[in-house]
Coordinates of C-alpha atoms in Angstrom, one line a residue:
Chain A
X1 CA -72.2 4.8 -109.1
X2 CA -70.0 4.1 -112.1
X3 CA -68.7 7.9 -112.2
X4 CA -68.2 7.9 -108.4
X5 CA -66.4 4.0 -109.1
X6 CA -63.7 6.2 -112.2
X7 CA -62.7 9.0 -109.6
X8 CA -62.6 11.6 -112.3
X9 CA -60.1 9.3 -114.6
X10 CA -58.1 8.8 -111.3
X11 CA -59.4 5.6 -110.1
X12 CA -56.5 3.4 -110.8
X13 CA -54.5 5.7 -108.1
X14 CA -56.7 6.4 -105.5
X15 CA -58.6 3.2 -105.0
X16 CA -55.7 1.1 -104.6
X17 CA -54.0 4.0 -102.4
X18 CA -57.4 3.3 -100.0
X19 CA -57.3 -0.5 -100.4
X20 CA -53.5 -0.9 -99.6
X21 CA -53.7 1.9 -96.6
X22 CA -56.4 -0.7 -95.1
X23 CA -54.7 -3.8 -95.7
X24 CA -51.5 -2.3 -94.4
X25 CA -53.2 -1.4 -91.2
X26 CA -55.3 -4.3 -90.6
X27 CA -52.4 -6.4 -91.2
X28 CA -50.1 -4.9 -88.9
X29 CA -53.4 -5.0 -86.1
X30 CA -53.9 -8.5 -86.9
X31 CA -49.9 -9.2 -86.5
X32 CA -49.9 -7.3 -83.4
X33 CA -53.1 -8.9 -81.5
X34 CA -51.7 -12.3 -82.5
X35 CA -48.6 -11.5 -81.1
X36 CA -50.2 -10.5 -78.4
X37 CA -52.6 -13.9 -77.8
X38 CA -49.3 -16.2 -78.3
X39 CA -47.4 -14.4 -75.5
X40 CA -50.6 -14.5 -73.5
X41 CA -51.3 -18.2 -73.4
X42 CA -47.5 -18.5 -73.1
X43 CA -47.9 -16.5 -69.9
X44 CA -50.7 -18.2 -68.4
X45 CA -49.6 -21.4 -69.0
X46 CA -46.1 -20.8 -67.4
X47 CA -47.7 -19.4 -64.2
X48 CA -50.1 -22.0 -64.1
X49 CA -46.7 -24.3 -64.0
X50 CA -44.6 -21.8 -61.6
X51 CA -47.7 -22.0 -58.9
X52 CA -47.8 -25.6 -58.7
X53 CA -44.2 -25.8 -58.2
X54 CA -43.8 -22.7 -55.7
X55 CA -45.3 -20.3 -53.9
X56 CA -46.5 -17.4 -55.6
X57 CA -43.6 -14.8 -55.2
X58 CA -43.9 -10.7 -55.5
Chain B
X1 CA -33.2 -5.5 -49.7
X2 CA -32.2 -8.2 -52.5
X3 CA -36.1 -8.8 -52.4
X4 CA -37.2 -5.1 -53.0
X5 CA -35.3 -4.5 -56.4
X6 CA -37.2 -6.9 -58.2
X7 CA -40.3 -5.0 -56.7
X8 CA -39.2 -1.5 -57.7
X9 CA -38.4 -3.1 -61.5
X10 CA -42.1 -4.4 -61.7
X11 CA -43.6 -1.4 -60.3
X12 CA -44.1 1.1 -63.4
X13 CA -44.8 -2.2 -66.0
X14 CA -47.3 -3.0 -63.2
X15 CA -48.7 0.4 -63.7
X16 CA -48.6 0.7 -67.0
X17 CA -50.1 -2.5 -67.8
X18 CA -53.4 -2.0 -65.3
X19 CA -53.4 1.6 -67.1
X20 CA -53.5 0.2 -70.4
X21 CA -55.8 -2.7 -69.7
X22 CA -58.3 -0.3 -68.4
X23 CA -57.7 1.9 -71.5
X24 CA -57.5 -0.3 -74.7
X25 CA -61.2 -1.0 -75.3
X26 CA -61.8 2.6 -75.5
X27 CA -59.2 3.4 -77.5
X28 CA -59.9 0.5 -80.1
X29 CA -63.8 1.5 -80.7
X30 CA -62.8 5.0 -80.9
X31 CA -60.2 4.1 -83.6
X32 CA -62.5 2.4 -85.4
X33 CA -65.0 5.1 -85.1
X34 CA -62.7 7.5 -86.7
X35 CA -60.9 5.7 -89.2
X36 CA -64.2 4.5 -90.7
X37 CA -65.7 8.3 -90.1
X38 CA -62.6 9.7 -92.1
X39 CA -62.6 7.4 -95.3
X40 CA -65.9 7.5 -95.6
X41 CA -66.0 11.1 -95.3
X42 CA -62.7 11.4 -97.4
X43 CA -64.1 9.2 -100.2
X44 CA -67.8 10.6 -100.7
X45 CA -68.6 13.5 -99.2
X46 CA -65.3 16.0 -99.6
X47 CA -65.2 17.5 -102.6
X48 CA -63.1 17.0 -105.6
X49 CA -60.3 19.7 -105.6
X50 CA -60.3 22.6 -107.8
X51 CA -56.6 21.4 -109.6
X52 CA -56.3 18.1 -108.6
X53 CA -59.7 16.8 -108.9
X54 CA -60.8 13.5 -107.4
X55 CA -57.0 12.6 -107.1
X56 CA -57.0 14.9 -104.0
X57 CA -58.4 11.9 -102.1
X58 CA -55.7 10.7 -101.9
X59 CA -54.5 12.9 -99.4
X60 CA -56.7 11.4 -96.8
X61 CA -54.5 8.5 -96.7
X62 CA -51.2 9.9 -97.8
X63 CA -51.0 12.4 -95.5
X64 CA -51.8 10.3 -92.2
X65 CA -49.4 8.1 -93.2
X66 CA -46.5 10.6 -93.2
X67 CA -47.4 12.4 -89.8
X68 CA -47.5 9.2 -88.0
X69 CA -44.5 8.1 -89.5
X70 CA -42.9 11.4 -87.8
X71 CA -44.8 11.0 -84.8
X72 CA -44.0 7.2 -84.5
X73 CA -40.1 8.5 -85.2
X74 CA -40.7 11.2 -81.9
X75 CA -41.8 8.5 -79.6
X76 CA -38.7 6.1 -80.6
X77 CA -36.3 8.8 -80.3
X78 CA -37.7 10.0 -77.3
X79 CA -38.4 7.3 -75.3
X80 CA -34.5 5.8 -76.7
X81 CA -33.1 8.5 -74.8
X82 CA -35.2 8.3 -71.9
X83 CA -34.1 4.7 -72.0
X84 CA -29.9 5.8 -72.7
X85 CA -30.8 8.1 -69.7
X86 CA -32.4 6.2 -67.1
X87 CA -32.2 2.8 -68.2
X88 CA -35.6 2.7 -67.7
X89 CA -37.1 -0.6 -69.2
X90 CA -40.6 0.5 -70.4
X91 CA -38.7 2.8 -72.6
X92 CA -36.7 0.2 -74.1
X93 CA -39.8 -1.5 -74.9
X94 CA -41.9 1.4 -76.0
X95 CA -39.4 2.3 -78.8
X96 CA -39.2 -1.8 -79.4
X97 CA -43.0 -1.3 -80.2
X98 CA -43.0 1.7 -82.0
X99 CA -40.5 0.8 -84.6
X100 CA -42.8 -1.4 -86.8
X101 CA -45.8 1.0 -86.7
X102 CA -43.8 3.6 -87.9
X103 CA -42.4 1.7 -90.6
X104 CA -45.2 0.6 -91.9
X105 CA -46.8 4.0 -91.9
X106 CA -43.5 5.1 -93.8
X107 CA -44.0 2.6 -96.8
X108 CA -48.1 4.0 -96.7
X109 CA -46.4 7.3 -97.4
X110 CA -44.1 6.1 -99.7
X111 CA -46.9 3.9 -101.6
X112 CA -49.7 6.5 -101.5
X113 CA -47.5 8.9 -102.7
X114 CA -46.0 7.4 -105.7
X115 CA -49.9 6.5 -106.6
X116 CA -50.1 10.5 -106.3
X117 CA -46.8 11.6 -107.6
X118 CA -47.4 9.6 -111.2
X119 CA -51.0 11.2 -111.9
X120 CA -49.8 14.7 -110.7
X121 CA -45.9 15.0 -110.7
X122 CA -45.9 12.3 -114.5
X123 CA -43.7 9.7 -112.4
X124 CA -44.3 7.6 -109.5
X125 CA -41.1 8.2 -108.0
X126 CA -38.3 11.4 -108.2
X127 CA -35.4 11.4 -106.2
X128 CA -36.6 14.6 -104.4
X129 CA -35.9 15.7 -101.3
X130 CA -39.1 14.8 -99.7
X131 CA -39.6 11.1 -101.1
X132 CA -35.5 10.1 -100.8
X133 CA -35.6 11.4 -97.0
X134 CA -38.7 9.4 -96.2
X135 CA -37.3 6.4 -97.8
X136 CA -33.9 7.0 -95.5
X137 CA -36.4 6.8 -93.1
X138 CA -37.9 3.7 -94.3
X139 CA -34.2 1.9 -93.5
X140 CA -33.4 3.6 -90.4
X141 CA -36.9 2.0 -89.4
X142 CA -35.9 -1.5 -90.6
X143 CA -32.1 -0.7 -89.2
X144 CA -33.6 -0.6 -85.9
X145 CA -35.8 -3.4 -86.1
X146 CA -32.5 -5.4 -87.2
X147 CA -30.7 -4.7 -84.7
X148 CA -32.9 -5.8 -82.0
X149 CA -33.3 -9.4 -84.2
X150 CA -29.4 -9.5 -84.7
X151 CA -28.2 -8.9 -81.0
X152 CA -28.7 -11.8 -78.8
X153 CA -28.1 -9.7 -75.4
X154 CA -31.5 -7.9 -75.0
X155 CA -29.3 -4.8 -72.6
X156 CA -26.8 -4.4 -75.4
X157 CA -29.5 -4.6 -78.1
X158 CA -31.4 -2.3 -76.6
X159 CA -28.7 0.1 -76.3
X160 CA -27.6 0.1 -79.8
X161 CA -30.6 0.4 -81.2
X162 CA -31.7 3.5 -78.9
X163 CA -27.6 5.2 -80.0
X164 CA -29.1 4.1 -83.9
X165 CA -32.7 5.6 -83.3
X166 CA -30.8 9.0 -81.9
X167 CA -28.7 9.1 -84.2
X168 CA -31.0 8.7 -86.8
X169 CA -33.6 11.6 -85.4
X170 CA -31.0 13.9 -88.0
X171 CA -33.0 12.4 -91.1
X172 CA -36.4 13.2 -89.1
X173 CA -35.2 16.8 -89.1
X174 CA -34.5 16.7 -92.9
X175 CA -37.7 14.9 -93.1
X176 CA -39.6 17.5 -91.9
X177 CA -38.0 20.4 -92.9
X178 CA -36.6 19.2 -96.6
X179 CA -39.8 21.1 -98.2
X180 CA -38.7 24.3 -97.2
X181 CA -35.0 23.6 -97.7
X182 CA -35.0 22.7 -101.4
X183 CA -36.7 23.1 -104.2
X184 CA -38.7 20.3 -104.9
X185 CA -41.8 19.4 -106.0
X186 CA -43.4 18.3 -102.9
X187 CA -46.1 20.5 -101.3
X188 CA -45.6 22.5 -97.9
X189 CA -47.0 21.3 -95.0
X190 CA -50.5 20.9 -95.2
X191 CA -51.9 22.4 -91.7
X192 CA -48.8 24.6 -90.9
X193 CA -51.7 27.1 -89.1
X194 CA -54.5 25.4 -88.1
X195 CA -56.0 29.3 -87.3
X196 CA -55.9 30.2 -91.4
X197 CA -55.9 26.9 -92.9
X198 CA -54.8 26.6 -96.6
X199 CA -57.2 24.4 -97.0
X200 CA -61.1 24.7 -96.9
X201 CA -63.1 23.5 -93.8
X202 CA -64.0 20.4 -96.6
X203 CA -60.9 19.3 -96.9
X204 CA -59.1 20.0 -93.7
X205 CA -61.8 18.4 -91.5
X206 CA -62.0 15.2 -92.6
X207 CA -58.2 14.8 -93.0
X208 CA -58.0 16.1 -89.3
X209 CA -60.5 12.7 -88.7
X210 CA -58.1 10.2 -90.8
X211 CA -55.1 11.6 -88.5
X212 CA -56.9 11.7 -85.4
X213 CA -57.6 7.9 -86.5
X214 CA -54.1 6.9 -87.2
X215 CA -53.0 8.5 -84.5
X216 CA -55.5 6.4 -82.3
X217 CA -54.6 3.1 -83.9
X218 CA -50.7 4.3 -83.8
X219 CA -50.9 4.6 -79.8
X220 CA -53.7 1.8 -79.6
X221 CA -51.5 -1.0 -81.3
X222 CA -48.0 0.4 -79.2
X223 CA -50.0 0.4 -75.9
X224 CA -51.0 -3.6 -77.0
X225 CA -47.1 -3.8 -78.6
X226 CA -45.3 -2.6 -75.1
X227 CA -48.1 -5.1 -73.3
X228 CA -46.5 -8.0 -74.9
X229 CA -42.9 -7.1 -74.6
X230 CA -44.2 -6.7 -70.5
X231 CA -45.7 -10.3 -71.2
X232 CA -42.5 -11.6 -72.9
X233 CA -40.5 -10.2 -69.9
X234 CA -42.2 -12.2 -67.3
X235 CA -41.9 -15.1 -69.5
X236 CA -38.2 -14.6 -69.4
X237 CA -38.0 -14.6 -66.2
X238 CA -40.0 -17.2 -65.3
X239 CA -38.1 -19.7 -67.6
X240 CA -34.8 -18.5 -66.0
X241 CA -36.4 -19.3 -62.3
X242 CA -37.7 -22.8 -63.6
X243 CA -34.1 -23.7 -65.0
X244 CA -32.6 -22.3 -61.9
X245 CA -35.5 -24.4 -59.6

């Protein structure tokens, strides 16, 4: 476990290469999803608005 | 008449976001499926390279991150002049979305590769062909996500930034060719011929999974990305009918 743990002497490089690749990527996932959710609610609470006020229009 | 151009404007969001609605659960599992496949594979079970040993490894993470930072480049150029051409708004908000993927995959290449470039190359950074282009690269991506903040008109913002994005497709070119062009201590391409591989099977195959996996995540978080610019649209436009009510 230890051996696998020093990569050959590398394991300053390639273990934080792997840890920031997956923090970079499930930081921009989590930013997008949020994004995503906001505009959502934003959405459904300004139709809910619009279709009291008028008729729904398409 | 006046009523049916609204209609025709909605039609291919309306499309696309019943397309993508239908597809995005699929497309999330199977990103996860081979993004956890490939590191796990990548990590344990390839084996250490004859030269560079276990530092190798880092090439399932390092190289990913460089295609997609291309292949995120070739969708915002592409759909920018789709979008100069046609005026065609999903384009407008396809490049929108795939500016800050690709950036971020261009500072994973950038990152991963000074983490290999100092235990194989003795520095973390040269100002080689390779590294400089992809950190041009790096600012045209930020460039283009400026310009969309800075611009208050969302038509002439979009514009500009699709004129910056083809403009800047000239770097891509240097990106991807700068290894042959110069001497410079950068590999070749990795996969140039997938039918005689440089690589063994134990190497190639599981970096084909971590780019299969990026490559999932890249069109399964601008599918979600282009979703919410349809979202933020509507939004628009119903704040704009309320004001005018």
């Amino acid at each position: 476990m230890s051996e696998f743990l020093a990569m050959g002497g590398y394991a300053q490089f390639v273990w934080p290469a792997f840890m920031i690749s997956i923090l970079v990527l499930l930081g921009v996932t989590v930013l997008t999803m949020r994004s995503y959710r906001r505009e959502q609610a934003m959405l459904a609470s300004l139709e809910k608005k619009n279709d009291a006020t008028a008729p729904a229009e398409y | 008449m006046i009523a049916m151009v609204p209609f025709s404007a909605l039609a291919n969001p309306h499309r696309f976001m019943s397309f993508s609605d239908r597809m995005l659960p699929w497309m999330g599992w199977l990103t996860a499926l081979l993004l956890v496949t490939g590191f796990i594979w990548g990590l344990f079970f390839a084996p250490p390279d004859y030269q560079m040993g276990e530092s190798a490894r880092i090439m399932f993470v390092h190289v990913p991150s460089a295609w997609l930072s291309m292949f995120a480049y070739a969708v915002l150029a592409g759909a920018s002049l789709m979008s100069l051409i046609w005026r065609h708004n999903l384009a407008d908000m396809a490049a929108k979305s795939a500016a800050p993927l690709g950036a971020a995959f261009t500072f994973l290449g950038l990152v991963t590769g000074a983490l290999w470039g100092q235990p194989m190359w003795g520095t973390f950074w040269e100002w080689d062909a390779r590294p400089t282009s992809m950190l041009v690269l790096f600012f045209i991506y930020l460039g283009y996500i400026a310009l969309w903040e800075t611009i208050e008109d969302q038509q002439k913002a979009a514009r500009a930034a699709a004129i910056l994005a083809i403009v800047g497709s000239i770097n891509a070119v240097i990106v991807k060719f700068s290894v042959d062009w110069w001497n410079t201590l950068h590999q070749p391409a990795s996969l140039s011929r997938l039918d005689a591989p440089a690589m063994h099977w134990s190497f190639w195959v599981p970096l084909l999974i971590c780019a299969l996996g990026y490559t999932m995540l890249f069109l399964t978080l601008l599918f979600v990305r282009m979703r919410t610019e349809v979202m933020r649209n509507r939004i628009r436009r119903l704040r704009m009918k309320q004001v005018g009510a």
